[in-house]
XYZ file of C-alpha atoms in Angstrom:
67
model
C 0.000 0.000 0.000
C 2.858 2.414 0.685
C 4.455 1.751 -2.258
C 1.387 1.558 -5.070
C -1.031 3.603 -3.243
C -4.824 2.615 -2.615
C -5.736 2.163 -5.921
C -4.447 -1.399 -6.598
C -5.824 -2.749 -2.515
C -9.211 -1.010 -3.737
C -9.148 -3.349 -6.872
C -8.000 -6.360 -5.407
C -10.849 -5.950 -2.599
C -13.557 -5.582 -5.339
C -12.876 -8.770 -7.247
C -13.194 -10.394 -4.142
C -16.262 -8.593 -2.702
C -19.162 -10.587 -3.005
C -21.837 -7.791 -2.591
C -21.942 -5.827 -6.024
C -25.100 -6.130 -8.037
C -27.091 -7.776 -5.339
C -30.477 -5.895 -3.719
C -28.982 -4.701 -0.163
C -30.363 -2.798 2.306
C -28.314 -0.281 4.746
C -28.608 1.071 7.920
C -27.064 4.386 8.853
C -27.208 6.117 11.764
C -29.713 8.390 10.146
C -31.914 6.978 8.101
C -32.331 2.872 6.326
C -31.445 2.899 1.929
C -32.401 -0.102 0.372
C -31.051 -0.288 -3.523
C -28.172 -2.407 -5.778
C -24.793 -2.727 -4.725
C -23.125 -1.057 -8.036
C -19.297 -0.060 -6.717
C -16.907 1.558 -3.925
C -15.770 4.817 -4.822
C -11.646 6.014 -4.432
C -12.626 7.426 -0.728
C -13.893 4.331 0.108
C -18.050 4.779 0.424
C -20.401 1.707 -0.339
C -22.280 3.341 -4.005
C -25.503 2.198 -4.200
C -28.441 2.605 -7.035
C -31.746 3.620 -5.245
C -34.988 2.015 -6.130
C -35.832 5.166 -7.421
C -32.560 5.275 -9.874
C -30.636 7.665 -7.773
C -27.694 7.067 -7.089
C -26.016 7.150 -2.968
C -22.512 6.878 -1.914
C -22.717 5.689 1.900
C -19.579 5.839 4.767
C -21.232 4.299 7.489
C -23.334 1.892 7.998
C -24.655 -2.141 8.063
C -25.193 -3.585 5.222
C -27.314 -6.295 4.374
C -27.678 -8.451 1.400
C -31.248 -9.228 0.809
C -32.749 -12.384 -1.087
């Protein structure tokens, strides 16, 4: 990491994240998002598609995978 930067460990992580393109549904301190799974961004935040198309980029929170 030190060497290459985040960039590579952010790639790495994603082939081997089993969560993208799947129907979750995330609790924040805030407020509850339920969408798709579509990416993580370079600052790290879980991106999500809304139900309603928009899209969400989330920092905290549990995630669940629905069925």
């Amino acid at each position: 990491y030190t060497k290459k930067g985040f960039t590579p460990l952010l790639a790495e992580w994603k082939k081997l994240c089993g969560i993208f393109d799947r129907n979750i549904k995330v609790i924040t301190q805030k407020r509850m998002y339920y969408g798709k799974a579509i990416d993580v961004d370079d600052e790290c935040r879980l991106v999500i598609k809304l139900k309603d198309g928009s899209i969400k980029r989330i920092s905290e929170g549990d995630v669940i995978v629905l069925k």
